[in-house]
Short mmCIF file of C-alpha atoms and ligand atoms in Angstrom, two decimals:
data_model
loop_
_atom_site.label_atom_id
_atom_site.label_comp_id
_atom_site.label_asym_id
_atom_site.label_seq_id
_atom_site.Cartn_x
_atom_site.Cartn_y
_atom_site.Cartn_z
CA MET A 800 16.00 -14.60 -10.64
CA GLU A 801 16.28 -10.81 -12.50
CA LEU A 802 13.85 -8.25 -10.95
CA ARG A 803 13.03 -7.66 -14.77
CA ILE A 804 11.45 -11.37 -15.09
CA LEU A 805 8.85 -10.81 -12.34
CA ALA A 806 8.25 -6.85 -13.82
CA ASP A 807 7.32 -7.78 -16.92
CA GLU A 808 5.70 -10.95 -15.22
CA ILE A 809 3.92 -7.86 -13.44
CA THR A 810 3.32 -5.77 -15.96
CA GLY A 811 1.43 -8.48 -17.75
CA PHE A 812 -0.61 -8.94 -14.51
CA VAL A 813 -1.63 -5.66 -14.51
CA ASP A 814 -2.85 -5.30 -18.71
CA ASN A 815 -4.68 -8.72 -19.20
CA SER A 816 -6.24 -9.89 -15.48
CA GLN A 817 -9.93 -9.38 -14.98
CA LEU A 818 -10.22 -9.07 -11.77
CA ASN A 819 -8.40 -5.15 -12.59
CA THR A 820 -11.42 -4.26 -13.96
CA ALA A 821 -15.12 -3.41 -12.37
CA ASN A 822 -17.20 -4.11 -15.33
CA GLU A 823 -20.31 -4.17 -12.91
CA ILE A 824 -20.37 0.37 -12.59
CA GLY A 825 -18.30 0.66 -16.40
CA LEU A 826 -14.64 0.47 -14.99
CA ASN A 827 -11.76 -0.69 -17.30
CA ARG A 828 -9.65 0.09 -15.65
CA ILE A 829 -9.01 -0.20 -11.57
CA PHE A 830 -5.06 -0.19 -11.29
CA ASP A 831 -1.96 1.78 -13.22
CA TYR A 832 1.17 -0.14 -14.15
CA PRO A 833 3.16 -0.57 -10.77
CA ILE A 834 6.47 1.05 -9.29
CA ILE A 835 8.17 -2.24 -7.77
CA GLY A 836 11.12 -1.98 -5.18
CA VAL A 837 13.73 -4.49 -3.58
CA ALA A 838 14.46 -4.40 -0.15
CA ASP A 839 17.27 -6.36 1.59
CA ALA A 840 15.95 -9.02 3.99
CA LYS A 841 18.90 -8.31 6.33
CA ASP A 842 18.31 -4.56 6.26
CA PRO A 843 18.53 -3.63 9.83
CA MET A 844 15.55 -1.48 9.31
CA PHE A 845 13.00 -4.30 9.48
CA VAL A 846 14.29 -5.07 13.40
CA GLN A 847 13.88 -1.26 13.87
CA LEU A 848 10.67 -1.58 12.97
CA GLN A 849 9.82 -4.45 16.03
CA ASN A 850 10.19 -1.12 18.45
CA PRO A 851 7.13 0.00 19.93
CA ASP A 852 7.51 3.20 19.11
CA VAL A 853 7.73 2.33 14.93
CA ILE A 854 5.22 -0.79 14.87
CA GLY A 855 5.84 -3.16 17.25
CA PRO A 856 7.65 -6.25 18.62
CA HIS A 857 5.04 -8.12 17.09
CA HIS A 858 5.48 -7.52 13.55
CA LEU A 859 7.46 -10.03 11.61
CA LEU A 860 10.80 -10.21 9.82
CA PRO A 861 10.98 -11.64 6.76
CA SER A 862 13.16 -14.41 7.88
CA ASP A 863 10.01 -15.47 9.82
CA TRP A 864 8.13 -15.21 7.72
CA LEU A 865 10.03 -17.49 5.28
CA ASN A 866 13.69 -19.70 5.91
CA ASN A 867 16.22 -18.33 4.08
CA ALA A 868 14.72 -15.22 3.64
CA LYS A 869 17.23 -12.87 1.32
CA SER A 870 14.68 -10.50 -0.50
CA VAL A 871 11.24 -8.08 -0.09
CA ILE A 872 10.07 -7.26 -3.61
CA SER A 873 7.42 -4.22 -2.71
CA TYR A 874 4.94 -2.62 -5.20
CA PHE A 875 2.80 0.41 -5.00
CA LEU A 876 -0.27 0.19 -7.52
CA PRO A 877 -1.35 3.42 -8.72
CA PHE A 878 -5.27 3.98 -8.90
CA SER A 879 -6.37 4.89 -12.47
CA LYS A 880 -7.40 8.29 -13.30
CA GLU A 881 -10.94 7.27 -13.13
CA VAL A 882 -10.17 6.27 -10.24
CA ARG A 883 -8.90 9.12 -8.77
CA GLN A 884 -11.04 11.40 -10.36
CA ALA A 885 -14.14 10.21 -9.25
CA ASN A 886 -13.05 10.15 -5.53
CA SER A 887 -12.17 14.21 -6.07
CA GLU A 888 -15.14 15.25 -5.19
CA HIS A 889 -15.58 16.33 -0.88
CA GLY A 890 -17.89 14.12 1.30
CA LEU A 891 -18.52 10.83 0.34
CA PRO A 892 -16.15 8.81 -1.34
CA ALA A 893 -16.80 7.41 -5.00
CA ILE A 894 -18.64 4.17 -6.06
CA GLU A 895 -15.66 3.79 -7.96
CA TRP A 896 -12.83 4.06 -4.73
CA VAL A 897 -14.64 1.54 -2.80
CA TYR A 898 -14.73 -0.71 -5.47
CA GLY A 899 -11.03 0.45 -5.73
CA ARG A 900 -11.00 -0.46 -1.84
CA ILE A 901 -12.78 -3.86 -1.81
CA GLU A 902 -12.30 -5.54 -5.94
CA GLY A 903 -8.90 -3.20 -5.70
CA GLU A 904 -7.53 -5.44 -3.15
CA GLN A 905 -9.00 -8.85 -4.21
CA PHE A 906 -6.36 -8.23 -7.62
CA ASN A 907 -3.67 -7.41 -5.21
CA ASN A 908 -4.12 -10.51 -3.67
CA ALA A 909 -4.36 -12.42 -6.64
CA LEU A 910 -1.18 -10.56 -8.27
CA ARG A 911 0.51 -11.69 -4.83
CA ASN A 912 0.12 -15.21 -5.43
CA HIS A 913 0.57 -15.00 -8.87
CA ILE A 914 4.05 -13.41 -8.14
CA VAL A 915 4.98 -16.07 -5.55
CA ASP A 916 3.69 -18.74 -8.14
CA ILE A 917 6.66 -17.08 -10.96
CA VAL A 918 9.49 -16.74 -8.04
CA ASN A 919 8.22 -20.84 -7.54
CA GLN A 920 8.26 -21.21 -11.16
CA ASN A 921 11.72 -19.98 -11.82
CA GLY A 922 13.17 -22.86 -8.65
CA GLY A 923 12.80 -20.04 -5.95
CA LYS A 924 10.81 -19.97 -2.89
CA ALA A 925 8.51 -17.05 -1.88
CA ILE A 926 5.32 -16.10 0.58
CA ALA A 927 3.34 -13.18 0.62
CA PRO A 928 2.98 -12.42 3.81
CA ALA A 929 -0.82 -10.37 3.54
CA VAL A 930 -2.36 -13.57 2.61
CA ASP A 931 -0.97 -15.69 4.53
CA SER A 932 -2.46 -17.37 7.66
CA ARG A 933 -0.19 -15.77 9.86
CA PHE A 934 -0.71 -12.44 8.84
CA SER A 935 -3.00 -10.23 11.45
CA VAL A 936 -3.57 -6.79 12.89
CA VAL A 937 -3.50 -5.83 16.14
CA GLY A 938 -5.78 -2.69 16.90
CA THR A 939 -4.20 -0.27 14.19
CA ARG A 940 -1.07 -2.16 13.90
CA SER A 941 -0.39 -5.39 11.46
CA ASN A 942 2.28 -7.64 11.68
CA TRP A 943 3.62 -6.68 7.78
CA SER A 944 2.95 -3.26 7.56
CA GLU A 945 3.00 -2.61 3.43
CA ARG A 946 3.89 0.73 3.77
CA HIS A 947 6.67 0.38 6.18
CA ILE A 948 8.10 -2.60 3.81
CA ALA A 949 7.69 -0.10 0.97
CA TYR A 950 9.74 2.52 2.47
CA ILE A 951 12.66 0.23 3.10
CA ALA A 952 12.49 -0.84 -0.78
CA GLY A 953 13.17 2.72 -1.50
CA LEU A 954 9.55 3.04 -2.58
CA GLY A 955 8.83 6.46 -0.80
CA THR A 956 8.32 8.20 2.52
CA PHE A 957 5.26 8.78 4.88
CA GLY A 958 3.63 12.11 4.68
CA LEU A 959 1.41 13.67 7.02
CA SER A 960 -1.92 12.08 6.22
CA LYS A 961 0.48 9.32 6.67
CA SER A 962 0.08 8.16 3.23
CA LEU A 963 2.97 6.76 2.35
CA ILE A 964 4.09 9.30 -0.88
CA THR A 965 5.61 7.47 -4.25
CA LYS A 966 6.97 9.18 -7.25
CA LYS A 967 3.66 7.24 -8.33
CA GLY A 968 1.96 9.79 -5.82
CA CYS A 969 -0.15 8.26 -3.17
CA ALA A 970 -3.65 7.38 -4.07
CA GLY A 971 -3.24 3.25 -4.46
CA ARG A 972 -2.38 -0.11 -3.03
CA PHE A 973 0.73 -1.61 -1.75
CA GLY A 974 2.01 -5.26 -1.89
CA SER A 975 4.77 -7.45 -1.13
CA VAL A 976 6.46 -10.49 -1.17
CA VAL A 977 9.57 -12.36 0.47
CA LEU A 978 11.56 -14.28 -1.44
CA ASP A 979 14.71 -16.74 -0.67
CA VAL A 980 16.29 -14.97 -3.76
CA GLN A 981 18.85 -12.46 -3.67
CA ILE A 982 18.04 -9.71 -5.88
CA PRO A 983 20.05 -6.09 -5.83
CA PRO A 984 17.95 -3.55 -3.25
CA THR A 985 16.88 -0.21 -4.57
CA LEU A 986 18.65 2.73 -2.66
CA ARG A 987 16.96 4.51 -0.80
CA ASP A 988 17.33 8.25 -2.08
CA TYR A 989 15.70 9.82 1.04
CA LYS A 990 16.91 10.08 4.66
CA GLU A 991 13.72 10.85 7.27
CA ILE A 992 10.63 9.30 7.12
CA TYR A 993 8.60 12.43 5.66
CA ASP A 994 11.33 13.94 3.25
CA TYR A 995 8.72 13.59 0.79
CA CYS A 996 5.66 15.42 2.13
CA THR A 997 5.94 19.48 2.00
CA MET A 998 3.34 19.25 4.56
CA CYS A 999 1.03 21.41 2.40
CA GLY A 1000 -1.87 20.77 4.74
CA GLU A 1001 -3.94 20.37 1.66
CA CYS A 1002 -5.24 16.39 3.17
CA ILE A 1003 -6.48 18.20 6.62
CA ARG A 1004 -8.73 20.58 3.94
CA ARG A 1005 -9.95 17.32 2.12
CA CYS A 1006 -10.49 14.99 5.31
CA PRO A 1007 -14.26 14.83 6.36
CA SER A 1008 -13.50 13.34 9.97
CA THR A 1009 -10.97 16.09 10.70
CA ALA A 1010 -9.19 12.93 11.65
CA ILE A 1011 -6.18 14.99 10.24
CA THR A 1012 -3.86 18.10 11.79
CA GLN A 1013 -1.09 19.68 11.63
CA GLN A 1014 0.30 17.21 14.05
CA GLY A 1015 -0.55 14.06 11.74
CA LYS A 1016 -3.67 11.83 11.36
CA ASN A 1017 -5.82 10.76 14.14
CA ASP A 1018 -6.32 6.67 13.48
CA SER A 1019 -9.27 5.77 15.47
CA THR A 1020 -10.96 9.44 14.20
CA CYS A 1021 -10.64 7.68 10.60
CA SER A 1022 -11.04 4.41 12.02
CA LYS A 1023 -14.52 5.10 13.25
CA TYR A 1024 -15.54 7.50 10.16
CA ILE A 1025 -15.19 4.73 8.05
CA GLY A 1026 -16.96 2.41 9.81
CA GLU A 1027 -19.67 4.03 11.27
CA GLU A 1028 -20.63 6.80 8.42
CA ILE A 1029 -19.87 4.74 5.26
CA LEU A 1030 -19.98 0.95 6.02
CA PRO A 1031 -23.64 1.43 6.36
CA ARG A 1032 -24.25 3.42 3.30
CA PHE A 1033 -21.97 1.01 1.13
CA THR A 1034 -21.84 -2.25 2.84
CA PRO A 1035 -20.36 -4.75 1.93
CA ARG A 1036 -18.06 -2.37 0.32
CA TYR A 1037 -16.10 0.51 2.21
CA GLY A 1038 -13.44 3.39 1.80
CA CYS A 1039 -12.82 7.08 1.71
CA GLY A 1040 -8.53 8.43 0.91
CA LYS A 1041 -10.20 11.87 0.63
CA CYS A 1042 -7.14 12.49 1.97
CA GLN A 1043 -5.09 10.57 -1.55
CA THR A 1044 -6.85 12.52 -4.08
CA ALA A 1045 -7.06 16.25 -5.05
CA VAL A 1046 -4.21 17.25 -3.10
CA PRO A 1047 -0.88 17.82 -4.40
CA CYS A 1048 0.73 14.23 -3.58
CA GLU A 1049 -2.05 12.25 -5.19
CA PHE A 1050 -0.67 10.71 -8.35
CA GLY A 1051 3.21 12.27 -7.92
CA LEU A 1052 5.86 14.05 -5.65
CA PRO A 1053 4.34 17.03 -4.28
C1 B12 B 199 -4.84 -0.84 9.95
C2 B12 B 199 -4.89 -0.31 8.58
C3 B12 B 199 -5.58 1.20 8.98
C4 B12 B 199 -6.33 1.74 9.74
C5 B12 B 199 -4.96 2.21 10.76
C6 B12 B 199 -4.35 2.93 9.06
C7 B12 B 199 -2.35 3.81 9.72
N1 B12 B 199 -1.96 4.72 9.30
O1 B12 B 199 -1.89 2.71 9.99
C8 B12 B 199 -7.52 2.70 8.86
C9 B12 B 199 -8.25 2.17 9.34
C10 B12 B 199 -7.04 3.76 9.64
C11 B12 B 199 -7.13 2.37 7.96
C12 B12 B 199 -6.86 3.54 7.12
C13 B12 B 199 -6.63 4.08 5.94
N2 B12 B 199 -6.29 2.96 5.33
CO1 B12 B 199 -5.36 1.15 6.27
N3 B12 B 199 -4.29 0.04 6.80
C14 B12 B 199 -4.26 -0.94 7.56
C15 B12 B 199 -3.56 -1.89 7.58
C16 B12 B 199 -3.84 -3.09 7.72
C17 B12 B 199 -2.35 -1.67 8.23
C18 B12 B 199 -1.66 -0.79 9.01
C19 B12 B 199 -0.17 -0.47 9.78
O2 B12 B 199 -0.26 -1.86 10.03
N4 B12 B 199 0.09 0.13 10.42
C20 B12 B 199 0.88 0.19 10.98
C21 B12 B 199 1.54 1.78 11.71
C22 B12 B 199 2.29 1.84 13.00
O3 B12 B 199 1.81 2.52 11.13
P1 B12 B 199 1.76 4.03 11.05
O4 B12 B 199 1.26 4.85 12.56
O5 B12 B 199 1.13 4.92 10.21
O6 B12 B 199 3.42 4.37 11.57
C23 B12 B 199 4.13 5.74 11.82
C24 B12 B 199 5.36 5.20 12.85
O7 B12 B 199 5.45 3.97 12.34
C25 B12 B 199 6.21 6.12 12.47
N5 B12 B 199 7.65 5.83 12.71
C26 B12 B 199 8.35 6.51 13.63
N6 B12 B 199 9.51 6.47 13.78
C27 B12 B 199 9.71 5.61 12.81
C28 B12 B 199 10.99 4.99 12.23
C29 B12 B 199 11.20 4.39 10.56
C30 B12 B 199 12.21 3.24 10.66
C31 B12 B 199 9.59 4.30 9.82
C32 B12 B 199 9.51 3.99 8.91
C33 B12 B 199 8.52 4.88 10.76
C34 B12 B 199 8.46 5.89 11.83
O8 B12 B 199 6.13 6.97 11.39
C35 B12 B 199 4.46 6.30 10.79
C36 B12 B 199 3.79 7.34 9.69
O9 B12 B 199 3.48 8.23 10.86
C37 B12 B 199 -2.74 -1.11 6.33
C38 B12 B 199 -1.99 -3.14 5.16
C39 B12 B 199 -1.25 -3.48 5.86
N7 B12 B 199 -0.78 -4.25 6.11
O10 B12 B 199 0.27 -2.80 5.52
C40 B12 B 199 -3.33 -0.67 5.16
C41 B12 B 199 -3.27 0.30 4.96
C42 B12 B 199 -2.02 1.37 5.49
N8 B12 B 199 -4.41 1.47 4.46
C43 B12 B 199 -4.07 1.70 3.04
C44 B12 B 199 -5.72 2.48 2.64
C45 B12 B 199 -5.69 3.06 1.24
C46 B12 B 199 -6.20 3.36 3.80
C47 B12 B 199 -7.34 4.40 3.12
C48 B12 B 199 -7.44 5.06 2.54
C49 B12 B 199 -9.01 3.72 3.26
C50 B12 B 199 -9.11 3.93 2.09
N9 B12 B 199 -9.09 2.43 1.03
O11 B12 B 199 -10.14 4.34 1.23
C51 B12 B 199 -7.42 5.01 5.19
C52 B12 B 199 -6.09 5.90 4.92
C53 B12 B 199 -5.00 5.90 5.13
C54 B12 B 199 -4.28 6.85 5.97
N10 B12 B 199 -4.33 8.02 5.14
O12 B12 B 199 -2.97 6.15 5.60
C55 B12 B 199 -3.30 1.70 2.19
C56 B12 B 199 -1.95 2.68 2.34
C57 B12 B 199 -1.75 3.35 0.59
C58 B12 B 199 -1.04 4.35 0.87
N11 B12 B 199 -0.61 5.20 -0.47
O13 B12 B 199 -0.09 4.61 2.26
C59 B12 B 199 -2.79 0.24 2.79
C60 B12 B 199 -1.07 0.13 2.80
C61 B12 B 199 -3.56 -1.22 2.31
C62 B12 B 199 -2.72 -1.40 1.23
N12 B12 B 199 -2.09 -2.97 0.93
O14 B12 B 199 -2.30 -0.96 -0.07
N13 B12 B 199 -5.76 2.23 7.57
S1 SF4 B 200 -1.49 17.07 0.90
FE1 SF4 B 200 0.20 18.20 1.70
S2 SF4 B 200 0.95 17.58 3.70
FE2 SF4 B 200 -1.11 16.24 3.11
S3 SF4 B 200 0.31 13.96 2.69
FE3 SF4 B 200 0.15 15.58 0.96
S4 SF4 B 200 2.37 16.69 0.96
FE4 SF4 B 200 1.84 16.17 2.80
S1 SF4 B 201 -9.51 8.06 5.22
FE1 SF4 B 201 -10.75 9.71 4.93
S2 SF4 B 201 -11.02 9.87 7.12
FE2 SF4 B 201 -9.49 9.10 6.77
S3 SF4 B 201 -7.77 10.41 6.73
FE3 SF4 B 201 -8.14 10.23 4.58
S4 SF4 B 201 -9.64 11.33 4.34
FE4 SF4 B 201 -9.73 11.75 6.40
#
């Protein structure tokens, strides 16, 4: 099976799925076309993620999710200009952004399932860990980290804000699927985990909870702010993403 078949399917899904809209707030498009990367399921970096300094021993390998795993498809769905620009104000998140977080993730889950279906229809087997019953988050660390998978699949590097920065920026969402079909891996054009970040510090100024400093991002400060300040105002939705909008790494490499 060629990557081109999957890429065409993903493009069609972004164009045609009703889940990529939020009509009740007049939003015609949540996500633009994604960029797609491929990792070899046997890449030694998957084992490295089990180091407690990186993620931890609970982080599963591709072969733990799927017997005979050969490749991992990872993609980044950039938010549309409407969603990104709406969130450029300081302070509370834009309504478009919190829909992007909740309804956007419903679209992302549908896309994960769609990719699994396409692989099955082409005679392969596939699993999307994020929608699998074994998926779990321990504290703030999941057993399948979409950003770390994207890093291995050549899609980008981390930033000071801990967002993963891709050639289409960092304002968006990631997804991935493990498959038992061999697809040539994407080359990583970086060496270190923060290569794409210029350390300009703009995300520090954007963060309403002071979670980000020159030393990095404090996950519990960010999490507490979203849980205590945002969720009560926007229930059942939430989000923030000020560190991903109106910054030089929002929609391209900084
Ligand atoms: C738990 C969680 C949170 C927690 C903790 C975030 C965190 N940094 O881990 C809280 C609630 C704070 C949070 C907040 C947000 N989240 Co969140 N969250 C997750 C979740 C479910 C799991 C994250 C996880 O497992 N982290 C693991 C830890 C270990 O990651 P880490 O500490 O950043 O990793 C560092 C170390 O590994 C270190 N490192 C040290 N040595 C080495 C060696 C190697 C080889 C490598 C690779 C790394 C490495 O580098 C990393 C960066 O410093 C993921 C979904 C998923 N399944 O992945 C989404 C996810 C990370 N969230 C996302 C988003 C969008 C958000 C928010 C913007 C909220 C919103 N939607 O409005 C904010 C802010 C994000 C930000 N600036 O990071 C996106 C990220 C998009 C992006 N461009 O990066 C994700 C990937 C969801 C998705 N499907 O797209 N989130
Ligand atoms: S705003 Fe600047 S410092 Fe922050 S992640 Fe983006 S490039 Fe890095
Ligand atoms: S999501 Fe909001 S609170 Fe969390 S680090 Fe980014 S700007 Fe700060």
